[in-house]
Structures are given as structure tokens and as C-alpha cells.
C-alpha positions as protocol buffer text, in pm:
chain_id: "A"
residue {
  index: 1
  type: MET
  ca { x: 1053 y: 9762 z: 9498 }
}
residue {
  index: 2
  type: ARG
  ca { x: 1368 y: 9927 z: 9370 }
}
residue {
  index: 3
  type: ARG
  ca { x: 1533 y: 9912 z: 9715 }
}
residue {
  index: 4
  type: ARG
  ca { x: 1461 y: 9541 z: 9731 }
}
residue {
  index: 5
  type: ALA
  ca { x: 1628 y: 9483 z: 9391 }
}
residue {
  index: 6
  type: ILE
  ca { x: 1932 y: 9684 z: 9498 }
}
residue {
  index: 7
  type: ALA
  ca { x: 1951 y: 9491 z: 9826 }
}
residue {
  index: 8
  type: LEU
  ca { x: 1929 y: 9155 z: 9642 }
}
residue {
  index: 9
  type: ALA
  ca { x: 2197 y: 9263 z: 9393 }
}
residue {
  index: 10
  type: ALA
  ca { x: 2424 y: 9377 z: 9677 }
}
residue {
  index: 11
  type: ALA
  ca { x: 2370 y: 9045 z: 9860 }
}
residue {
  index: 12
  type: ALA
  ca { x: 2453 y: 8853 z: 9543 }
}
residue {
  index: 13
  type: VAL
  ca { x: 2777 y: 9051 z: 9500 }
}
residue {
  index: 14
  type: VAL
  ca { x: 2872 y: 8987 z: 9866 }
}
residue {
  index: 15
  type: VAL
  ca { x: 2806 y: 8612 z: 9827 }
}
residue {
  index: 16
  type: PHE
  ca { x: 3006 y: 8602 z: 9502 }
}
residue {
  index: 17
  type: PHE
  ca { x: 3308 y: 8770 z: 9662 }
}
residue {
  index: 18
  type: ALA
  ca { x: 3283 y: 8552 z: 9973 }
}
residue {
  index: 19
  type: VAL
  ca { x: 3280 y: 8232 z: 9765 }
}
residue {
  index: 20
  type: THR
  ca { x: 3569 y: 8360 z: 9551 }
}
residue {
  index: 21
  type: LEU
  ca { x: 3772 y: 8449 z: 9861 }
}
residue {
  index: 22
  type: ILE
  ca { x: 3712 y: 8108 z: 10021 }
}
residue {
  index: 23
  type: THR
  ca { x: 3808 y: 7929 z: 9698 }
}
residue {
  index: 24
  type: LEU
  ca { x: 4127 y: 8132 z: 9657 }
}
residue {
  index: 25
  type: THR
  ca { x: 4222 y: 8076 z: 10021 }
}
residue {
  index: 26
  type: HIS
  ca { x: 4176 y: 7699 z: 9973 }
}
residue {
  index: 27
  type: VAL
  ca { x: 4386 y: 7693 z: 9654 }
}
residue {
  index: 28
  type: ILE
  ca { x: 4663 y: 7902 z: 9813 }
}
residue {
  index: 29
  type: SER
  ca { x: 4673 y: 7688 z: 10129 }
}
residue {
  index: 30
  type: ASN
  ca { x: 4689 y: 7366 z: 9924 }
}
residue {
  index: 31
  type: SER
  ca { x: 4972 y: 7509 z: 9714 }
}
residue {
  index: 32
  type: ALA
  ca { x: 5157 y: 7626 z: 10024 }
}
residue {
  index: 33
  type: SER
  ca { x: 5127 y: 7282 z: 10182 }
}
residue {
  index: 34
  type: GLY
  ca { x: 5289 y: 7125 z: 9874 }
}
residue {
  index: 35
  type: CYS
  ca { x: 4969 y: 6954 z: 9767 }
}
residue {
  index: 36
  type: THR
  ca { x: 4995 y: 7027 z: 9397 }
}
residue {
  index: 37
  type: ILE
  ca { x: 5106 y: 6690 z: 9256 }
}
residue {
  index: 38
  type: ALA
  ca { x: 4872 y: 6394 z: 9258 }
}
residue {
  index: 39
  type: ALA
  ca { x: 5003 y: 6039 z: 9248 }
}
residue {
  index: 40
  type: PRO
  ca { x: 4909 y: 5834 z: 8941 }
}
residue {
  index: 41
  type: VAL
  ca { x: 4611 y: 5601 z: 8963 }
}
residue {
  index: 42
  type: PRO
  ca { x: 4743 y: 5248 z: 9030 }
}
residue {
  index: 43
  type: SER
  ca { x: 4758 y: 5021 z: 8726 }
}
residue {
  index: 44
  type: LEU
  ca { x: 4727 y: 4686 z: 8900 }
}
residue {
  index: 45
  type: PRO
  ca { x: 4828 y: 4347 z: 8762 }
}
residue {
  index: 46
  type: ALA
  ca { x: 4548 y: 4090 z: 8754 }
}
residue {
  index: 47
  type: ALA
  ca { x: 4680 y: 3909 z: 9064 }
}
residue {
  index: 48
  type: LEU
  ca { x: 4652 y: 4224 z: 9276 }
}
residue {
  index: 49
  type: ARG
  ca { x: 4312 y: 4320 z: 9133 }
}
residue {
  index: 50
  type: ALA
  ca { x: 4189 y: 3973 z: 9231 }
}
residue {
  index: 51
  type: LEU
  ca { x: 4318 y: 4009 z: 9587 }
}
residue {
  index: 52
  type: GLY
  ca { x: 4177 y: 4358 z: 9627 }
}
residue {
  index: 53
  type: GLY
  ca { x: 4288 y: 4640 z: 9855 }
}
residue {
  index: 54
  type: PHE
  ca { x: 4588 y: 4753 z: 9649 }
}
residue {
  index: 55
  type: ASP
  ca { x: 4402 y: 5032 z: 9472 }
}
residue {
  index: 56
  type: GLN
  ca { x: 4360 y: 5231 z: 9794 }
}
residue {
  index: 57
  type: SER
  ca { x: 4606 y: 5481 z: 9939 }
}
residue {
  index: 58
  type: PHE
  ca { x: 4844 y: 5400 z: 10223 }
}
residue {
  index: 59
  type: ASP
  ca { x: 5016 y: 5617 z: 10481 }
}
residue {
  index: 60
  type: ALA
  ca { x: 5355 y: 5711 z: 10333 }
}
residue {
  index: 61
  type: THR
  ca { x: 5480 y: 5805 z: 10681 }
}
residue {
  index: 62
  type: ASN
  ca { x: 5424 y: 5451 z: 10814 }
}
residue {
  index: 63
  type: PRO
  ca { x: 5721 y: 5244 z: 10686 }
}
residue {
  index: 64
  type: ASP
  ca { x: 5606 y: 4924 z: 10859 }
}
residue {
  index: 65
  type: ALA
  ca { x: 5267 y: 4933 z: 10686 }
}
residue {
  index: 66
  type: LEU
  ca { x: 5427 y: 5005 z: 10347 }
}
residue {
  index: 67
  type: ALA
  ca { x: 5673 y: 4720 z: 10397 }
}
residue {
  index: 68
  type: GLU
  ca { x: 5387 y: 4481 z: 10474 }
}
residue {
  index: 69
  type: VAL
  ca { x: 5187 y: 4590 z: 10168 }
}
residue {
  index: 70
  type: ALA
  ca { x: 5498 y: 4558 z: 9952 }
}
residue {
  index: 71
  type: GLN
  ca { x: 5571 y: 4208 z: 10079 }
}
residue {
  index: 72
  type: ASN
  ca { x: 5213 y: 4096 z: 10013 }
}
residue {
  index: 73
  type: ALA
  ca { x: 5208 y: 4251 z: 9666 }
}
residue {
  index: 74
  type: ALA
  ca { x: 5541 y: 4099 z: 9566 }
}
residue {
  index: 75
  type: GLY
  ca { x: 5439 y: 3749 z: 9673 }
}
residue {
  index: 76
  type: ALA
  ca { x: 5113 y: 3777 z: 9478 }
}
residue {
  index: 77
  type: VAL
  ca { x: 5278 y: 3911 z: 9160 }
}
residue {
  index: 78
  type: SER
  ca { x: 5580 y: 3681 z: 9145 }
}
residue {
  index: 79
  type: GLN
  ca { x: 5612 y: 3330 z: 9284 }
}
residue {
  index: 80
  type: ASP
  ca { x: 5988 y: 3388 z: 9310 }
}
residue {
  index: 81
  type: LEU
  ca { x: 5926 y: 3666 z: 9563 }
}
residue {
  index: 82
  type: GLU
  ca { x: 5710 y: 3462 z: 9802 }
}
residue {
  index: 83
  type: GLY
  ca { x: 5878 y: 3471 z: 10141 }
}
residue {
  index: 84
  type: ALA
  ca { x: 6104 y: 3763 z: 10051 }
}
residue {
  index: 85
  type: ILE
  ca { x: 6161 y: 3995 z: 10346 }
}
residue {
  index: 86
  type: ALA
  ca { x: 6081 y: 4363 z: 10312 }
}
residue {
  index: 87
  type: GLN
  ca { x: 6365 y: 4595 z: 10405 }
}
residue {
  index: 88
  type: GLN
  ca { x: 6348 y: 4958 z: 10522 }
}
residue {
  index: 89
  type: PRO
  ca { x: 6155 y: 5170 z: 10266 }
}
residue {
  index: 90
  type: VAL
  ca { x: 6363 y: 5427 z: 10078 }
}
residue {
  index: 91
  type: ASN
  ca { x: 6229 y: 5772 z: 9986 }
}
residue {
  index: 92
  type: VAL
  ca { x: 6308 y: 5883 z: 9631 }
}
residue {
  index: 93
  type: ALA
  ca { x: 6231 y: 6239 z: 9523 }
}
residue {
  index: 94
  type: ALA
  ca { x: 6115 y: 6331 z: 9174 }
}
residue {
  index: 95
  type: ALA
  ca { x: 6387 y: 6482 z: 8953 }
}
residue {
  index: 96
  type: ILE
  ca { x: 6134 y: 6635 z: 8715 }
}
residue {
  index: 97
  type: ALA
  ca { x: 5882 y: 6899 z: 8818 }
}
residue {
  index: 98
  type: GLY
  ca { x: 5528 y: 6766 z: 8815 }
}
residue {
  index: 99
  type: GLN
  ca { x: 5623 y: 6407 z: 8903 }
}
residue {
  index: 100
  type: PRO
  ca { x: 5522 y: 6262 z: 9240 }
}
residue {
  index: 101
  type: ALA
  ca { x: 5781 y: 6152 z: 9492 }
}
residue {
  index: 102
  type: ALA
  ca { x: 5820 y: 5778 z: 9542 }
}
residue {
  index: 103
  type: VAL
  ca { x: 5894 y: 5520 z: 9810 }
}
residue {
  index: 104
  type: VAL
  ca { x: 6078 y: 5200 z: 9716 }
}
residue {
  index: 105
  type: VAL
  ca { x: 6063 y: 4894 z: 9939 }
}
residue {
  index: 106
  type: PRO
  ca { x: 6358 y: 4659 z: 9875 }
}
residue {
  index: 107
  type: LEU
  ca { x: 6292 y: 4287 z: 9919 }
}
residue {
  index: 108
  type: ALA
  ca { x: 6569 y: 4051 z: 10027 }
}
residue {
  index: 109
  type: ALA
  ca { x: 6604 y: 3674 z: 10054 }
}
residue {
  index: 110
  type: GLN
  ca { x: 6870 y: 3417 z: 10127 }
}
residue {
  index: 111
  type: VAL
  ca { x: 7022 y: 3318 z: 9795 }
}
residue {
  index: 112
  type: PRO
  ca { x: 7154 y: 2963 z: 9747 }
}
residue {
  index: 113
  type: SER
  ca { x: 7534 y: 2948 z: 9715 }
}
residue {
  index: 114
  type: ALA
  ca { x: 7562 y: 3304 z: 9847 }
}
residue {
  index: 115
  type: GLN
  ca { x: 7643 y: 3426 z: 10193 }
}
residue {
  index: 116
  type: GLY
  ca { x: 7383 y: 3642 z: 10358 }
}
residue {
  index: 117
  type: MET
  ca { x: 7084 y: 3817 z: 10206 }
}
residue {
  index: 118
  type: ARG
  ca { x: 7056 y: 3956 z: 9854 }
}
residue {
  index: 119
  type: LEU
  ca { x: 6807 y: 4187 z: 9689 }
}
residue {
  index: 120
  type: VAL
  ca { x: 6552 y: 3985 z: 9496 }
}
residue {
  index: 121
  type: GLY
  ca { x: 6285 y: 4244 z: 9425 }
}
residue {
  index: 122
  type: LEU
  ca { x: 6168 y: 4602 z: 9454 }
}
residue {
  index: 123
  type: VAL
  ca { x: 5822 y: 4747 z: 9510 }
}
residue {
  index: 124
  type: SER
  ca { x: 5739 y: 5110 z: 9436 }
}
residue {
  index: 125
  type: PHE
  ca { x: 5474 y: 5347 z: 9567 }
}
residue {
  index: 126
  type: TYR
  ca { x: 5401 y: 5699 z: 9444 }
}
residue {
  index: 127
  type: VAL
  ca { x: 5331 y: 5966 z: 9705 }
}
residue {
  index: 128
  type: GLY
  ca { x: 5054 y: 6218 z: 9650 }
}
residue {
  index: 129
  type: CYS
  ca { x: 4887 y: 6488 z: 9855 }
}
residue {
  index: 130
  type: GLY
  ca { x: 4855 y: 6439 z: 10228 }
}
residue {
  index: 131
  type: ASP
  ca { x: 5144 y: 6187 z: 10236 }
}
residue {
  index: 132
  type: ARG
  ca { x: 4924 y: 5922 z: 10077 }
}
residue {
  index: 133
  type: ALA
  ca { x: 5114 y: 5644 z: 9897 }
}
residue {
  index: 134
  type: TYR
  ca { x: 4967 y: 5459 z: 9599 }
}
residue {
  index: 135
  type: PHE
  ca { x: 5095 y: 5125 z: 9471 }
}
residue {
  index: 136
  type: GLY
  ca { x: 5327 y: 5159 z: 9171 }
}
residue {
  index: 137
  type: SER
  ca { x: 5478 y: 4830 z: 9060 }
}
residue {
  index: 138
  type: VAL
  ca { x: 5685 y: 4522 z: 9151 }
}
residue {
  index: 139
  type: THR
  ca { x: 6006 y: 4419 z: 8984 }
}
residue {
  index: 140
  type: ASP
  ca { x: 6150 y: 4069 z: 9029 }
}
residue {
  index: 141
  type: ILE
  ca { x: 6531 y: 4062 z: 9011 }
}
residue {
  index: 142
  type: THR
  ca { x: 6580 y: 3706 z: 9136 }
}
residue {
  index: 143
  type: SER
  ca { x: 6754 y: 3614 z: 8810 }
}
residue {
  index: 144
  type: LEU
  ca { x: 7015 y: 3880 z: 8894 }
}
residue {
  index: 145
  type: ALA
  ca { x: 7045 y: 3780 z: 9259 }
}
residue {
  index: 146
  type: ALA
  ca { x: 7397 y: 3641 z: 9224 }
}
residue {
  index: 147
  type: THR
  ca { x: 7524 y: 3977 z: 9102 }
}
residue {
  index: 148
  type: ALA
  ca { x: 7268 y: 4205 z: 9264 }
}
residue {
  index: 149
  type: SER
  ca { x: 7358 y: 4448 z: 9535 }
}
residue {
  index: 150
  type: VAL
  ca { x: 7277 y: 4375 z: 9895 }
}
residue {
  index: 151
  type: THR
  ca { x: 7119 y: 4718 z: 9939 }
}
residue {
  index: 152
  type: PHE
  ca { x: 6898 y: 4964 z: 9756 }
}
residue {
  index: 153
  type: PRO
  ca { x: 7030 y: 5191 z: 9628 }
}
residue {
  index: 154
  type: ALA
  ca { x: 7359 y: 5014 z: 9564 }
}
residue {
  index: 155
  type: VAL
  ca { x: 7553 y: 5334 z: 9634 }
}
residue {
  index: 156
  type: GLY
  ca { x: 7482 y: 5443 z: 9991 }
}
residue {
  index: 157
  type: GLU
  ca { x: 7421 y: 5801 z: 10103 }
}
residue {
  index: 158
  type: SER
  ca { x: 7762 y: 5847 z: 10268 }
}
residue {
  index: 159
  type: ALA
  ca { x: 7949 y: 5717 z: 9961 }
}
residue {
  index: 160
  type: ALA
  ca { x: 7738 y: 5941 z: 9738 }
}
residue {
  index: 161
  type: ALA
  ca { x: 7807 y: 6240 z: 9964 }
}
residue {
  index: 162
  type: ALA
  ca { x: 8181 y: 6183 z: 9938 }
}
residue {
  index: 163
  type: ARG
  ca { x: 8176 y: 6138 z: 9560 }
}
residue {
  index: 164
  type: LEU
  ca { x: 7950 y: 6438 z: 9500 }
}
residue {
  index: 165
  type: ASP
  ca { x: 8125 y: 6662 z: 9753 }
}
residue {
  index: 166
  type: THR
  ca { x: 7810 y: 6745 z: 9948 }
}
residue {
  index: 167
  type: SER
  ca { x: 7688 y: 6665 z: 10296 }
}
residue {
  index: 168
  type: ARG
  ca { x: 7330 y: 6617 z: 10176 }
}
residue {
  index: 169
  type: PRO
  ca { x: 7298 y: 6431 z: 9847 }
}
residue {
  index: 170
  type: GLN
  ca { x: 6946 y: 6390 z: 9709 }
}
residue {
  index: 171
  type: LEU
  ca { x: 6817 y: 6055 z: 9584 }
}
residue {
  index: 172
  type: VAL
  ca { x: 6600 y: 6129 z: 9278 }
}
residue {
  index: 173
  type: TYR
  ca { x: 6441 y: 5946 z: 8985 }
}
residue {
  index: 174
  type: SER
  ca { x: 6356 y: 6057 z: 8633 }
}
residue {
  index: 175
  type: SER
  ca { x: 6189 y: 5762 z: 8461 }
}
residue {
  index: 176
  type: SER
  ca { x: 6165 y: 5491 z: 8730 }
}
residue {
  index: 177
  type: PRO
  ca { x: 6207 y: 5490 z: 9108 }
}
residue {
  index: 178
  type: PHE
  ca { x: 6388 y: 5157 z: 9062 }
}
residue {
  index: 179
  type: THR
  ca { x: 6678 y: 5334 z: 8887 }
}
residue {
  index: 180
  type: PRO
  ca { x: 6744 y: 5646 z: 9094 }
}
residue {
  index: 181
  type: GLU
  ca { x: 7051 y: 5865 z: 9101 }
}
residue {
  index: 182
  type: TRP
  ca { x: 7223 y: 6068 z: 9369 }
}
residue {
  index: 183
  type: ARG
  ca { x: 7240 y: 6439 z: 9296 }
}
residue {
  index: 184
  type: ASN
  ca { x: 7424 y: 6738 z: 9440 }
}
residue {
  index: 185
  type: ALA
  ca { x: 7149 y: 7002 z: 9443 }
}
residue {
  index: 186
  type: GLN
  ca { x: 7399 y: 7289 z: 9439 }
}
residue {
  index: 187
  type: SER
  ca { x: 7633 y: 7177 z: 9160 }
}
residue {
  index: 188
  type: GLY
  ca { x: 7388 y: 6960 z: 8965 }
}
residue {
  index: 189
  type: ALA
  ca { x: 7643 y: 6675 z: 8957 }
}
residue {
  index: 190
  type: SER
  ca { x: 7496 y: 6325 z: 8984 }
}
residue {
  index: 191
  type: ILE
  ca { x: 7591 y: 5958 z: 9001 }
}
residue {
  index: 192
  type: ALA
  ca { x: 7376 y: 5654 z: 8939 }
}
residue {
  index: 193
  type: GLY
  ca { x: 7238 y: 5496 z: 9256 }
}
residue {
  index: 194
  type: GLY
  ca { x: 7315 y: 5154 z: 9116 }
}
residue {
  index: 195
  type: GLU
  ca { x: 7682 y: 5209 z: 9031 }
}
């Protein structure tokens, strides 16, 4: 009887340590893979809730899919953005620890009395674990189209590199992915992306 109790206690201790080891291994591997920051839950406008499908995650490594989702979301949220053409998505890192990275999809359209295309809107996504992107928001800048930049960010990477004296400037955001800044990671110097 006593041997049986000792054997059961020993088995319980072995199971406890095995479960603890598996849990710790899982936590360490998730931390090592960079999966420590979750993207915020989407706060969808009524138009997108009615359409459905925008509360799911999307593949952040598939720029064509993100561009399509952004175009659909923008047209549903703002009538002014219907027909706007999604441009190449732009990755924006988080400047503050604990924030998720972001992807911004610029939207362009032909503006009356202007030559060529102009930015008319921006759509953001926040990137969480496993390179999953979650819808952030849409901003309509059609009222600024006459003075708006043709590109997002307005200051390109090569211009930022020259001004910050670095070959690899980082595009980061603090409060909104729509207003990023270029940063020299070594010196800490920065310039606004919209200058």
C-alpha cells in the first residue's frame, strides 16, 4: 500500500515537471520568434461591420491581398475613396516597445486640375504574431489632395538616409502609422516622414 502511494506521488511529480517543462519551452520559443506583441482588436466602423470579413486577420506578407482589402475598406468607409487605387503597402515599425508594427496602404486617384495621381487616402493594418495583419483604420485626405504628396511617406527612404546620415533609416510611428518618422537607429536622430 505504501509503495503504491510513493509510486503515485512520484508519477505526479514527473507529470508536473513534464507539463512545466513543455509550458516553459513553448513560452521561450514564442518569445524567441518575436511573438510577444498582439495586434489590437479591430474597432470597425458600421459600414465595415455591415459588410463583414474585416474583423479577421490577413497575411501581412501578402501585399496584393492587403492592397485589395484596403481598397474595399476605403470605398465602403468613404464615398470619396470609391475607385481609389491601392499603392504598394508600406511597413512601419513601432517606435515604442509594446506596440505592434503596422502596414499602411496608400490610396491614389486622379485629381481634377492636377497632373498625375495624388494621395487621397490611407488605410492601416496592425501586425501581430505570425505575421497576421488586423484592420486598423481609414483616413480620407481628399480635401488635401491639391497639396498632398504623391507618395507615402512624403520623404522617401533615400532622401531620409541622406538627411539622417545612415544607409538604413527606420520608418517608425509613435501615435499613428499615418504620421510616421524616419529614424537613425544609431544616433537617435529623426525627421518627420511627411516633411
